[in-house]
PDB file of C-alpha atoms in Angstrom:
ATOM      1  CA  MET O   1    -174.680  88.782  83.619  1.00 46.00           C
ATOM      2  CA  ALA O   2    -177.843  86.755  83.991  1.00 46.00           C
ATOM      3  CA  ASP O   3    -175.990  83.721  82.688  1.00 46.00           C
ATOM      4  CA  ARG O   4    -173.325  84.054  85.192  1.00 47.00           C
ATOM      5  CA  GLU O   5    -175.904  84.495  88.101  1.00 51.00           C
ATOM      6  CA  THR O   6    -177.751  81.270  87.109  1.00 51.00           C
ATOM      7  CA  ARG O   7    -174.658  79.168  86.327  1.00 47.00           C
ATOM      8  CA  PRO O   8    -174.356  76.171  88.514  1.00 52.00           C
ATOM      9  CA  THR O   9    -171.444  76.636  91.023  1.00 78.00           C
ATOM     10  CA  THR O  10    -170.959  73.014  92.010  1.00 85.00           C
ATOM     11  CA  VAL O  11    -171.605  69.543  90.649  1.00 88.00           C
ATOM     12  CA  TRP O  12    -174.782  69.228  92.859  1.00 90.00           C
ATOM     13  CA  SER O  13    -176.146  72.451  91.474  1.00 86.00           C
ATOM     14  CA  ARG O  14    -176.724  70.536  88.129  1.00 83.00           C
ATOM     15  CA  PRO O  15    -179.250  67.636  87.978  1.00 81.00           C
ATOM     16  CA  GLU O  16    -177.722  64.293  87.752  1.00 74.00           C
ATOM     17  CA  ARG O  17    -179.410  63.464  84.389  1.00 63.00           C
ATOM     18  CA  GLY O  18    -180.843  65.901  81.787  1.00 50.00           C
ATOM     19  CA  ALA O  19    -184.442  66.136  80.838  1.00 47.00           C
ATOM     20  CA  ARG O  20    -183.613  64.539  77.527  1.00 49.00           C
ATOM     21  CA  GLY O  21    -181.485  61.653  76.240  1.00 48.00           C
ATOM     22  CA  PRO O  22    -181.021  58.068  77.365  1.00 54.00           C
ATOM     23  CA  ALA O  23    -181.039  57.235  81.033  1.00 51.00           C
ATOM     24  CA  PRO O  24    -177.590  57.254  82.579  1.00 58.00           C
ATOM     25  CA  GLU O  25    -175.851  53.942  82.827  1.00 75.00           C
ATOM     26  CA  ARG O  26    -174.068  55.014  86.074  1.00 84.00           C
ATOM     27  CA  SER O  27    -174.860  57.296  88.968  1.00 88.00           C
ATOM     28  CA  ARG O  28    -172.556  59.858  90.560  1.00 91.00           C
ATOM     29  CA  THR O  29    -172.323  57.643  93.637  1.00 92.00           C
ATOM     30  CA  GLN O  30    -171.019  54.796  91.783  1.00 93.00           C
ATOM     31  CA  ILE O  31    -168.430  56.804  90.044  1.00 94.00           C
ATOM     32  CA  ALA O  32    -167.369  58.483  93.322  1.00 96.00           C
ATOM     33  CA  ALA O  33    -167.145  54.866  94.996  1.00 96.00           C
ATOM     34  CA  ALA O  34    -164.686  54.019  92.119  1.00 96.00           C
ATOM     35  CA  ALA O  35    -162.648  57.001  92.478  1.00 97.00           C
ATOM     36  CA  LEU O  36    -162.437  56.479  96.256  1.00 97.00           C
ATOM     37  CA  ALA O  37    -161.173  52.977  95.748  1.00 97.00           C
ATOM     38  CA  LEU O  38    -158.680  54.191  93.133  1.00 96.00           C
ATOM     39  CA  ALA O  39    -157.248  56.933  95.535  1.00 97.00           C
ATOM     40  CA  ASP O  40    -157.231  54.470  98.568  1.00 96.00           C
ATOM     41  CA  ALA O  41    -155.067  52.045  96.499  1.00 95.00           C
ATOM     42  CA  GLU O  42    -152.814  54.355  94.485  1.00 95.00           C
ATOM     43  CA  GLY O  43    -153.081  57.891  96.049  1.00 94.00           C
ATOM     44  CA  LEU O  44    -154.885  61.006  94.914  1.00 94.00           C
ATOM     45  CA  ALA O  45    -152.432  61.730  92.012  1.00 94.00           C
ATOM     46  CA  ALA O  46    -153.571  58.614  90.379  1.00 95.00           C
ATOM     47  CA  VAL O  47    -157.168  59.745  90.071  1.00 95.00           C
ATOM     48  CA  SER O  48    -157.759  61.032  86.514  1.00 95.00           C
ATOM     49  CA  MET O  49    -160.548  60.820  84.329  1.00 94.00           C
ATOM     50  CA  ARG O  50    -158.834  58.405  82.082  1.00 94.00           C
ATOM     51  CA  ALA O  51    -157.691  56.103  84.949  1.00 95.00           C
ATOM     52  CA  LEU O  52    -161.170  56.099  86.436  1.00 95.00           C
ATOM     53  CA  ALA O  53    -162.775  55.256  83.010  1.00 93.00           C
ATOM     54  CA  GLN O  54    -160.263  52.208  82.671  1.00 93.00           C
ATOM     55  CA  ARG O  55    -161.418  51.193  86.216  1.00 92.00           C
ATOM     56  CA  LEU O  56    -165.031  51.424  85.273  1.00 91.00           C
ATOM     57  CA  GLY O  57    -164.518  49.885  81.908  1.00 90.00           C
ATOM     58  CA  THR O  58    -165.594  52.709  79.739  1.00 88.00           C
ATOM     59  CA  GLY O  59    -164.112  55.660  77.850  1.00 88.00           C
ATOM     60  CA  PRO O  60    -163.034  58.982  79.467  1.00 87.00           C
ATOM     61  CA  ALA O  61    -165.438  60.852  77.351  1.00 88.00           C
ATOM     62  CA  SER O  62    -168.312  59.087  78.768  1.00 86.00           C
ATOM     63  CA  LEU O  63    -167.559  60.246  82.220  1.00 89.00           C
ATOM     64  CA  TYR O  64    -168.120  63.816  81.269  1.00 88.00           C
ATOM     65  CA  ARG O  65    -171.833  62.924  81.008  1.00 86.00           C
ATOM     66  CA  TYR O  66    -171.884  62.704  84.759  1.00 88.00           C
ATOM     67  CA  VAL O  67    -169.033  65.061  86.011  1.00 90.00           C
ATOM     68  CA  GLY O  68    -167.871  68.268  84.114  1.00 89.00           C
ATOM     69  CA  SER O  69    -164.143  68.011  85.225  1.00 90.00           C
ATOM     70  CA  ARG O  70    -161.645  66.445  87.567  1.00 92.00           C
ATOM     71  CA  ASP O  71    -162.352  69.069  90.159  1.00 92.00           C
ATOM     72  CA  GLU O  72    -165.930  68.055  90.195  1.00 92.00           C
ATOM     73  CA  LEU O  73    -164.931  64.457  90.667  1.00 94.00           C
ATOM     74  CA  LEU O  74    -162.747  65.400  93.673  1.00 94.00           C
ATOM     75  CA  ASP O  75    -165.809  67.297  95.170  1.00 94.00           C
ATOM     76  CA  LEU O  76    -167.834  64.094  94.874  1.00 95.00           C
ATOM     77  CA  MET O  77    -165.072  61.981  96.471  1.00 95.00           C
ATOM     78  CA  ALA O  78    -164.821  64.320  99.494  1.00 94.00           C
ATOM     79  CA  ASP O  79    -168.539  64.458  99.948  1.00 95.00           C
ATOM     80  CA  ALA O  80    -168.737  60.543  99.661  1.00 96.00           C
ATOM     81  CA  VAL O  81    -166.350  60.244 102.537  1.00 96.00           C
ATOM     82  CA  ALA O  82    -168.467  62.671 104.688  1.00 95.00           C
ATOM     83  CA  GLY O  83    -171.381  60.221 103.727  1.00 96.00           C
ATOM     84  CA  GLU O  84    -169.516  57.443 105.588  1.00 97.00           C
ATOM     85  CA  LEU O  85    -170.184  59.147 108.873  1.00 96.00           C
ATOM     86  CA  ASP O  86    -173.084  57.727 110.971  1.00 95.00           C
ATOM     87  CA  LEU O  87    -175.477  60.635 111.724  1.00 95.00           C
ATOM     88  CA  SER O  88    -178.392  58.630 112.691  1.00 90.00           C
ATOM     89  CA  GLY O  89    -177.894  59.083 116.399  1.00 77.00           C
ATOM     90  CA  ALA O  90    -180.326  61.363 118.259  1.00 70.00           C
ATOM     91  CA  THR O  91    -179.103  64.737 119.444  1.00 71.00           C
ATOM     92  CA  GLY O  92    -180.161  66.213 122.821  1.00 65.00           C
ATOM     93  CA  GLY O  93    -178.242  64.014 125.169  1.00 78.00           C
ATOM     94  CA  ASP O  94    -174.779  64.865 126.492  1.00 90.00           C
ATOM     95  CA  TRP O  95    -173.577  67.240 123.848  1.00 93.00           C
ATOM     96  CA  LEU O  96    -169.887  66.889 124.598  1.00 94.00           C
ATOM     97  CA  ASP O  97    -170.021  63.118 124.549  1.00 93.00           C
ATOM     98  CA  ASP O  98    -171.923  63.323 121.212  1.00 94.00           C
ATOM     99  CA  LEU O  99    -169.500  65.737 119.617  1.00 94.00           C
ATOM    100  CA  VAL O 100    -166.531  63.768 120.646  1.00 94.00           C
ATOM    101  CA  GLY O 101    -168.057  60.638 119.159  1.00 94.00           C
ATOM    102  CA  LEU O 102    -168.538  62.552 115.816  1.00 95.00           C
ATOM    103  CA  ALA O 103    -165.017  63.732 115.851  1.00 95.00           C
ATOM    104  CA  VAL O 104    -163.759  60.118 116.473  1.00 95.00           C
ATOM    105  CA  GLN O 105    -165.746  59.110 113.252  1.00 96.00           C
ATOM    106  CA  SER O 106    -164.101  62.053 111.261  1.00 95.00           C
ATOM    107  CA  ARG O 107    -160.649  61.098 112.419  1.00 95.00           C
ATOM    108  CA  ASP O 108    -161.261  57.476 111.480  1.00 95.00           C
ATOM    109  CA  ALA O 109    -162.537  58.415 108.093  1.00 96.00           C
ATOM    110  CA  HIS O 110    -159.318  60.528 107.428  1.00 95.00           C
ATOM    111  CA  VAL O 111    -157.217  57.533 108.589  1.00 94.00           C
ATOM    112  CA  ARG O 112    -159.192  55.341 106.101  1.00 95.00           C
ATOM    113  CA  HIS O 113    -158.738  58.014 103.323  1.00 96.00           C
ATOM    114  CA  PRO O 114    -155.343  59.621 103.930  1.00 93.00           C
ATOM    115  CA  TRP O 115    -155.486  61.607 100.627  1.00 93.00           C
ATOM    116  CA  LEU O 116    -158.586  63.559 101.894  1.00 92.00           C
ATOM    117  CA  ALA O 117    -156.629  66.171 104.080  1.00 88.00           C
ATOM    118  CA  ASP O 118    -154.440  66.876 101.029  1.00 86.00           C
ATOM    119  CA  LEU O 119    -157.395  67.361  98.860  1.00 87.00           C
ATOM    120  CA  ASN O 120    -158.944  69.925 101.123  1.00 81.00           C
ATOM    121  CA  ASP O 121    -155.682  71.601 101.762  1.00 77.00           C
ATOM    122  CA  ARG O 122    -155.055  72.290  98.127  1.00 72.00           C
ATOM    123  CA  ARG O 123    -158.568  73.065  96.852  1.00 68.00           C
ATOM    124  CA  GLY O 124    -160.482  74.153  99.857  1.00 66.00           C
ATOM    125  CA  GLU O 125    -163.409  72.267 101.227  1.00 67.00           C
ATOM    126  CA  VAL O 126    -166.535  72.502  98.877  1.00 78.00           C
ATOM    127  CA  LEU O 127    -169.577  71.527 101.051  1.00 88.00           C
ATOM    128  CA  GLY O 128    -171.673  68.830  99.411  1.00 92.00           C
ATOM    129  CA  PRO O 129    -174.929  67.330 100.644  1.00 94.00           C
ATOM    130  CA  HIS O 130    -173.371  64.845 102.938  1.00 95.00           C
ATOM    131  CA  ALA O 131    -170.932  67.452 104.411  1.00 94.00           C
ATOM    132  CA  ILE O 132    -173.886  69.934 104.949  1.00 95.00           C
ATOM    133  CA  ASP O 133    -175.693  67.210 106.606  1.00 96.00           C
ATOM    134  CA  TYR O 134    -172.705  66.668 108.959  1.00 96.00           C
ATOM    135  CA  LEU O 135    -172.489  70.466 109.677  1.00 96.00           C
ATOM    136  CA  ASP O 136    -176.278  70.566 110.589  1.00 96.00           C
ATOM    137  CA  HIS O 137    -175.990  67.487 112.676  1.00 95.00           C
ATOM    138  CA  ALA O 138    -173.058  68.910 114.619  1.00 95.00           C
ATOM    139  CA  LEU O 139    -175.004  72.082 115.241  1.00 95.00           C
ATOM    140  CA  GLY O 140    -177.870  70.098 116.448  1.00 94.00           C
ATOM    141  CA  ILE O 141    -175.704  68.322 118.944  1.00 94.00           C
ATOM    142  CA  LEU O 142    -174.332  71.714 120.219  1.00 94.00           C
ATOM    143  CA  ALA O 143    -177.941  73.312 120.498  1.00 93.00           C
ATOM    144  CA  PRO O 144    -178.068  72.759 124.316  1.00 92.00           C
ATOM    145  CA  ALA O 145    -174.365  73.816 124.672  1.00 93.00           C
ATOM    146  CA  PRO O 146    -173.297  77.300 125.792  1.00 93.00           C
ATOM    147  CA  GLY O 147    -171.712  79.840 123.497  1.00 93.00           C
ATOM    148  CA  THR O 148    -172.713  81.869 120.429  1.00 94.00           C
ATOM    149  CA  ALA O 149    -173.445  80.626 117.072  1.00 95.00           C
ATOM    150  CA  GLY O 150    -170.033  81.796 115.841  1.00 94.00           C
ATOM    151  CA  GLN O 151    -168.190  79.870 118.837  1.00 94.00           C
ATOM    152  CA  LYS O 152    -170.133  76.794 117.911  1.00 95.00           C
ATOM    153  CA  LEU O 153    -169.021  76.992 114.213  1.00 95.00           C
ATOM    154  CA  GLU O 154    -165.466  77.614 115.318  1.00 94.00           C
ATOM    155  CA  ALA O 155    -165.648  74.543 117.628  1.00 95.00           C
ATOM    156  CA  ILE O 156    -166.895  72.375 114.730  1.00 95.00           C
ATOM    157  CA  GLY O 157    -163.841  73.803 112.815  1.00 93.00           C
ATOM    158  CA  LEU O 158    -161.429  72.880 115.680  1.00 92.00           C
ATOM    159  CA  LEU O 159    -163.064  69.318 115.722  1.00 92.00           C
ATOM    160  CA  GLY O 160    -162.250  68.979 112.072  1.00 91.00           C
ATOM    161  CA  GLY O 161    -158.836  70.201 112.252  1.00 92.00           C
ATOM    162  CA  LEU O 162    -157.839  67.889 115.245  1.00 93.00           C
ATOM    163  CA  ALA O 163    -159.271  64.992 113.372  1.00 93.00           C
ATOM    164  CA  VAL O 164    -156.996  65.700 110.404  1.00 92.00           C
ATOM    165  CA  LEU O 165    -153.945  66.213 112.615  1.00 92.00           C
ATOM    166  CA  PHE O 166    -154.393  62.968 114.518  1.00 92.00           C
ATOM    167  CA  ALA O 167    -155.226  61.193 111.332  1.00 92.00           C
ATOM    168  CA  ARG O 168    -151.968  62.362 109.793  1.00 89.00           C
ATOM    169  CA  ARG O 169    -149.945  61.483 112.831  1.00 85.00           C
ATOM    170  CA  GLU O 170    -151.437  57.820 112.850  1.00 82.00           C
ATOM    171  CA  SER O 171    -150.678  57.532 109.090  1.00 76.00           C
ATOM    172  CA  ALA O 172    -147.102  58.740 109.504  1.00 74.00           C
ATOM    173  CA  ALA O 173    -146.343  56.650 112.571  1.00 66.00           C
ATOM    174  CA  THR O 174    -143.854  53.843 112.096  1.00 45.00           C
ATOM    175  CA  PRO O 175    -145.178  50.478 113.476  1.00 51.00           C
ATOM    176  CA  THR O 176    -143.134  49.153 116.481  1.00 44.00           C
ATOM    177  CA  GLY O 177    -141.661  45.871 116.522  1.00 42.00           C
ATOM    178  CA  ALA O 178    -138.443  44.144 115.326  1.00 41.00           C
ATOM    179  CA  PRO O 179    -136.789  46.462 112.823  1.00 43.00           C
ATOM    180  CA  ALA O 180    -135.531  45.245 109.595  1.00 42.00           C
ATOM    181  CA  THR O 181    -131.765  44.935 109.353  1.00 44.00           C
ATOM    182  CA  GLY O 182    -129.945  48.174 109.084  1.00 45.00           C
ATOM    183  CA  ALA O 183    -133.098  50.123 110.310  1.00 44.00           C
ATOM    184  CA  PRO O 184    -133.247  52.115 113.603  1.00 45.00           C
ATOM    185  CA  ALA O 185    -133.947  50.338 116.589  1.00 48.00           C
ATOM    186  CA  ALA O 186    -137.073  50.746 118.515  1.00 46.00           C
ATOM    187  CA  GLY O 187    -136.830  53.763 120.927  1.00 49.00           C
ATOM    188  CA  ASP O 188    -134.845  55.577 118.504  1.00 49.00           C
ATOM    189  CA  PRO O 189    -136.574  59.207 118.158  1.00 49.00           C
ATOM    190  CA  SER O 190    -136.252  58.916 114.345  1.00 51.00           C
ATOM    191  CA  THR O 191    -138.540  55.946 114.218  1.00 49.00           C
ATOM    192  CA  GLY O 192    -141.597  57.882 115.341  1.00 53.00           C
ATOM    193  CA  ASP O 193    -141.732  55.694 118.435  1.00 57.00           C
ATOM    194  CA  PRO O 194    -143.269  57.610 121.370  1.00 57.00           C
ATOM    195  CA  ALA O 195    -140.914  56.038 124.004  1.00 61.00           C
ATOM    196  CA  GLY O 196    -138.032  57.040 121.845  1.00 62.00           C
ATOM    197  CA  ARG O 197    -139.097  60.550 121.603  1.00 63.00           C
ATOM    198  CA  ALA O 198    -139.754  60.936 125.424  1.00 63.00           C
ATOM    199  CA  ALA O 199    -136.270  59.539 126.148  1.00 71.00           C
ATOM    200  CA  HIS O 200    -134.647  61.924 123.762  1.00 68.00           C
ATOM    201  CA  LEU O 201    -136.560  64.802 125.250  1.00 65.00           C
ATOM    202  CA  ALA O 202    -135.700  63.910 128.837  1.00 70.00           C
ATOM    203  CA  ALA O 203    -132.087  63.447 127.871  1.00 75.00           C
ATOM    204  CA  VAL O 204    -131.890  67.070 126.444  1.00 73.00           C
ATOM    205  CA  ALA O 205    -133.689  68.522 129.472  1.00 66.00           C
ATOM    206  CA  ALA O 206    -131.299  66.874 131.776  1.00 71.00           C
ATOM    207  CA  GLU O 207    -128.324  68.646 130.160  1.00 72.00           C
ATOM    208  CA  GLY O 208    -129.422  71.814 132.258  1.00 70.00           C
ATOM    209  CA  ARG O 209    -129.746  74.231 129.261  1.00 74.00           C
ATOM    210  CA  HIS O 210    -133.638  74.199 129.352  1.00 72.00           C
ATOM    211  CA  PRO O 211    -134.647  74.641 132.946  1.00 78.00           C
ATOM    212  CA  HIS O 212    -138.419  75.240 132.199  1.00 74.00           C
ATOM    213  CA  LEU O 213    -138.589  72.076 130.228  1.00 67.00           C
ATOM    214  CA  LEU O 214    -136.833  70.184 132.933  1.00 68.00           C
ATOM    215  CA  ALA O 215    -139.179  71.573 135.546  1.00 73.00           C
ATOM    216  CA  ALA O 216    -142.238  70.553 133.471  1.00 72.00           C
ATOM    217  CA  LEU O 217    -141.039  66.982 132.726  1.00 68.00           C
ATOM    218  CA  THR O 218    -140.000  66.604 136.415  1.00 75.00           C
ATOM    219  CA  ALA O 219    -143.479  67.745 137.668  1.00 72.00           C
ATOM    220  CA  ALA O 220    -145.272  65.738 134.957  1.00 65.00           C
ATOM    221  CA  GLY O 221    -143.651  62.452 135.956  1.00 63.00           C
ATOM    222  CA  ALA O 222    -143.538  59.496 133.662  1.00 55.00           C
ATOM    223  CA  PRO O 223    -145.764  59.994 130.811  1.00 54.00           C
ATOM    224  CA  PRO O 224    -148.754  57.513 130.370  1.00 54.00           C
ATOM    225  CA  PRO O 225    -148.562  54.681 127.642  1.00 52.00           C
ATOM    226  CA  ALA O 226    -148.969  56.086 124.267  1.00 54.00           C
ATOM    227  CA  ASP O 227    -152.726  55.884 123.337  1.00 69.00           C
ATOM    228  CA  ARG O 228    -153.697  58.316 120.448  1.00 76.00           C
ATOM    229  CA  ASP O 229    -157.394  57.487 120.960  1.00 84.00           C
ATOM    230  CA  ALA O 230    -157.256  58.588 124.657  1.00 89.00           C
ATOM    231  CA  LEU O 231    -155.152  61.621 123.797  1.00 90.00           C
ATOM    232  CA  PHE O 232    -157.531  62.684 121.063  1.00 93.00           C
ATOM    233  CA  VAL O 233    -160.589  62.331 123.227  1.00 93.00           C
ATOM    234  CA  ARG O 234    -158.899  64.083 126.242  1.00 92.00           C
ATOM    235  CA  LEU O 235    -157.893  67.097 124.133  1.00 92.00           C
ATOM    236  CA  LEU O 236    -161.344  67.452 122.736  1.00 94.00           C
ATOM    237  CA  ARG O 237    -162.984  67.184 126.135  1.00 93.00           C
ATOM    238  CA  ARG O 238    -160.688  70.003 127.440  1.00 92.00           C
ATOM    239  CA  LEU O 239    -160.784  72.348 124.442  1.00 92.00           C
ATOM    240  CA  LEU O 240    -164.473  72.179 123.355  1.00 93.00           C
ATOM    241  CA  PRO O 241    -166.045  73.437 126.594  1.00 93.00           C
ATOM    242  CA  ALA O 242    -163.247  76.145 126.798  1.00 92.00           C
ATOM    243  CA  MET O 243    -164.157  77.362 123.287  1.00 91.00           C
ATOM    244  CA  LEU O 244    -167.932  77.676 124.174  1.00 91.00           C
ATOM    245  CA  GLY O 245    -167.556  79.279 127.612  1.00 81.00           C
ATOM    246  CA  GLN O 246    -167.222  82.769 128.625  1.00 48.00           C
ATOM    247  CA  GLY O 247    -164.467  83.661 126.007  1.00 43.00           C
ATOM    248  CA  GLU O 248    -164.547  86.255 123.488  1.00 43.00           C
ATOM    249  CA  PRO O 249    -167.415  85.542 120.796  1.00 42.00           C
TER     250      PRO O 249
END
C-alpha cells in the first residue's frame, strides 16, 4: 500500500534525471518540442516512440530514460502547448478584457496544433506545470470579478471549451476563392462558406414551414460579414459576465 501511495502519478512527479548515472543528453522540453513538430506535420497518430526517436536521431530505448510511455509523452506535449501562452501580463485591470485576451491565445494555440483537442478528448486533460500556471493566472484575472470560486472555475472551463470549438471550426472551414474543376461553387452550403449557409437557411425559412425561424431571420436582418474573431470575442463578453452574475452557484 505504501508503494502505491508514493508512486509518481504523472511524468512531472518524477525527477527529470536520477541521482545516479550520466547526465541526460536531452531534456524533456527538447523531446516535447520534437514531438510537437512531428504531430503538427503528420498528425497525432504519427507520434510514436519509434518515430520520435528517428526524428531525434536516436534509438527508441533511449527515450525511455526521459519518458516512461507514450502517454507521458502526450502529457508533455499538451503542457508544452500550454507553455506557449503569454502569462506575463499583470492582472488587476479589466478582468473581462484580460480573460478574453487569454481565451484568444488559447484558441490560437489550438489552431496551431489541431491535434490537441483530440488528445484531450481521448485521454482527459492532465494538468502539467504550464497548465497549472495558466489556471492560476486565469483565477488571478478573475479575482476582482463577481461570482463564487466554483463559478469562476466553470467560467474558465467554458473559455477553454469555446476556444476548442472555434479552433475546430476554423480548421474545418474551406477557404473561399475560385473552386477547382468539379468542386462546389462558392456560396454552396456544402463548402462551409458562411454566405452559402445563410442563403440556404433563408431559403428553407421562406418555404413557410418554420415560422419561428422565419420571424427570427426577418427580425435579425442581413447577417454581418463573417468574422470568427469578432464572433468569438462577442460570445465570451456576453457569456462570461452572465456566468459570474447572480445565477446559481
